[in-house]
Amino acid sequence: VNYVGMTYGPIGAFLAEFFPSRIRYTSVSVPYHIGNGWGGGLVPIVTTSMYLSTGSVGYALIYPIVVPAVMFLIAIFVMPETRKHSIWEEGAIEATRSRA
C-alpha cells in the first residue's frame, strides 16, 4: 500500500508540469489511461505465460517489476526539469527546452 501511495500520490502534479494549461488535461489523461489499459491489462497474461513457460516465479515477475523500473530510469533522464518555470504560463515547457 505504501508503494502505491508513493507512486500515485505525486503523479498528478508531476505530469501536469509538462503541458500548457489549455491542453493539460487531454495531454495527461489520454496517454496515461491508454498506457494503464495496455500495460496493466497485459500483466496477467504475460506474467502467467512467462510462469508457465519457465516454471519460475522470479522470471515471471520481470514484466510487472523490472520493465516499469527501467522505464522510470529512462524517464528520469529524458524528462526536462521544470522547477524554475511557472506551470501557469503558456508554453512553459517549450521555454525550458529552447533554453537548454
Short mmCIF file of C-alpha atoms in Angstrom, two decimals:
data_model
loop_
_atom_site.label_atom_id
_atom_site.label_comp_id
_atom_site.label_asym_id
_atom_site.label_seq_id
_atom_site.Cartn_x
_atom_site.Cartn_y
_atom_site.Cartn_z
CA VAL A 1 0.00 0.00 0.00
CA ASN A 2 2.86 2.39 0.74
CA TYR A 3 4.38 1.76 -2.69
CA VAL A 4 1.10 2.64 -4.40
CA GLY A 5 0.74 5.79 -2.31
CA MET A 6 4.30 6.90 -3.06
CA THR A 7 3.78 6.27 -6.77
CA TYR A 8 0.31 7.65 -7.40
CA GLY A 9 0.30 10.45 -4.82
CA PRO A 10 2.57 12.92 -6.63
CA ILE A 11 1.89 11.77 -10.19
CA GLY A 12 -0.85 14.33 -10.87
CA ALA A 13 1.36 17.30 -10.04
CA PHE A 14 4.34 15.70 -11.74
CA LEU A 15 2.56 15.14 -15.05
CA ALA A 16 0.75 18.49 -15.04
CA GLU A 17 4.05 20.37 -15.18
CA PHE A 18 4.85 19.13 -18.67
CA PHE A 19 1.98 20.64 -20.68
CA PRO A 20 0.50 24.11 -21.28
CA SER A 21 -2.69 24.71 -19.31
CA ARG A 22 -5.01 24.81 -22.34
CA ILE A 23 -4.19 21.19 -23.33
CA ARG A 24 -3.03 19.83 -19.99
CA TYR A 25 -5.99 17.59 -19.15
CA THR A 26 -6.09 15.84 -22.52
CA SER A 27 -2.31 15.60 -22.78
CA VAL A 28 -2.08 13.87 -19.42
CA SER A 29 -5.23 11.75 -19.31
CA VAL A 30 -5.30 10.14 -22.75
CA PRO A 31 -1.78 8.61 -22.77
CA TYR A 32 -1.99 7.83 -19.05
CA HIS A 33 -5.19 5.81 -19.38
CA ILE A 34 -4.17 4.12 -22.63
CA GLY A 35 -0.88 3.15 -21.01
CA ASN A 36 -2.65 1.80 -17.93
CA GLY A 37 -5.03 -0.20 -20.11
CA TRP A 38 -2.33 -1.78 -22.24
CA GLY A 39 0.34 -2.11 -19.59
CA GLY A 40 -1.93 -3.17 -16.75
CA GLY A 41 -4.17 -5.28 -18.97
CA LEU A 42 -1.28 -7.33 -20.27
CA VAL A 43 0.29 -8.04 -16.86
CA PRO A 44 -1.83 -11.12 -16.03
CA ILE A 45 -1.44 -12.63 -19.50
CA VAL A 46 2.30 -12.01 -19.85
CA THR A 47 3.14 -13.00 -16.27
CA THR A 48 1.11 -16.20 -16.47
CA SER A 49 2.60 -17.20 -19.81
CA MET A 50 6.13 -16.50 -18.56
CA TYR A 51 5.48 -18.55 -15.44
CA LEU A 52 4.01 -21.46 -17.42
CA SER A 53 6.86 -21.46 -19.93
CA THR A 54 9.67 -21.30 -17.33
CA GLY A 55 8.14 -22.53 -14.08
CA SER A 56 9.93 -19.70 -12.27
CA VAL A 57 8.05 -17.02 -10.36
CA GLY A 58 11.14 -14.81 -10.39
CA TYR A 59 11.33 -14.85 -14.17
CA ALA A 60 7.59 -14.20 -14.41
CA LEU A 61 7.98 -11.01 -12.35
CA ILE A 62 10.30 -9.40 -14.90
CA TYR A 63 7.41 -7.80 -16.80
CA PRO A 64 5.46 -6.27 -13.88
CA ILE A 65 8.52 -5.15 -11.87
CA VAL A 66 11.65 -4.79 -14.00
CA VAL A 67 10.05 -3.22 -17.08
CA PRO A 68 8.42 -0.32 -15.12
CA ALA A 69 11.66 0.20 -13.17
CA VAL A 70 13.66 0.51 -16.40
CA MET A 71 11.06 2.87 -17.89
CA PHE A 72 11.24 5.00 -14.72
CA LEU A 73 15.02 5.29 -15.02
CA ILE A 74 14.74 6.28 -18.68
CA ALA A 75 12.10 8.90 -17.82
CA ILE A 76 14.32 10.46 -15.15
CA PHE A 77 16.97 11.28 -17.74
CA VAL A 78 14.66 12.22 -20.63
CA MET A 79 12.08 14.47 -18.95
CA PRO A 80 13.09 18.14 -18.62
CA GLU A 81 13.38 19.94 -15.29
CA THR A 82 10.55 22.43 -14.72
CA ARG A 83 11.38 23.61 -11.21
CA LYS A 84 12.06 27.27 -12.07
CA HIS A 85 9.18 27.75 -14.52
CA SER A 86 5.59 28.66 -13.77
CA ILE A 87 3.14 25.97 -14.83
CA TRP A 88 0.53 28.69 -15.42
CA GLU A 89 2.45 30.28 -18.29
CA GLU A 90 1.57 29.12 -21.76
CA GLY A 91 4.40 27.15 -23.29
CA ALA A 92 6.38 26.86 -20.04
CA ILE A 93 7.97 23.59 -21.02
CA GLU A 94 8.75 24.83 -24.52
CA ALA A 95 10.66 27.73 -22.97
CA THR A 96 12.63 25.24 -20.89
CA ARG A 97 13.51 23.18 -23.95
CA SER A 98 14.54 26.20 -26.03
CA ARG A 99 16.95 27.41 -23.33
CA ALA A 100 18.61 24.03 -22.89
#
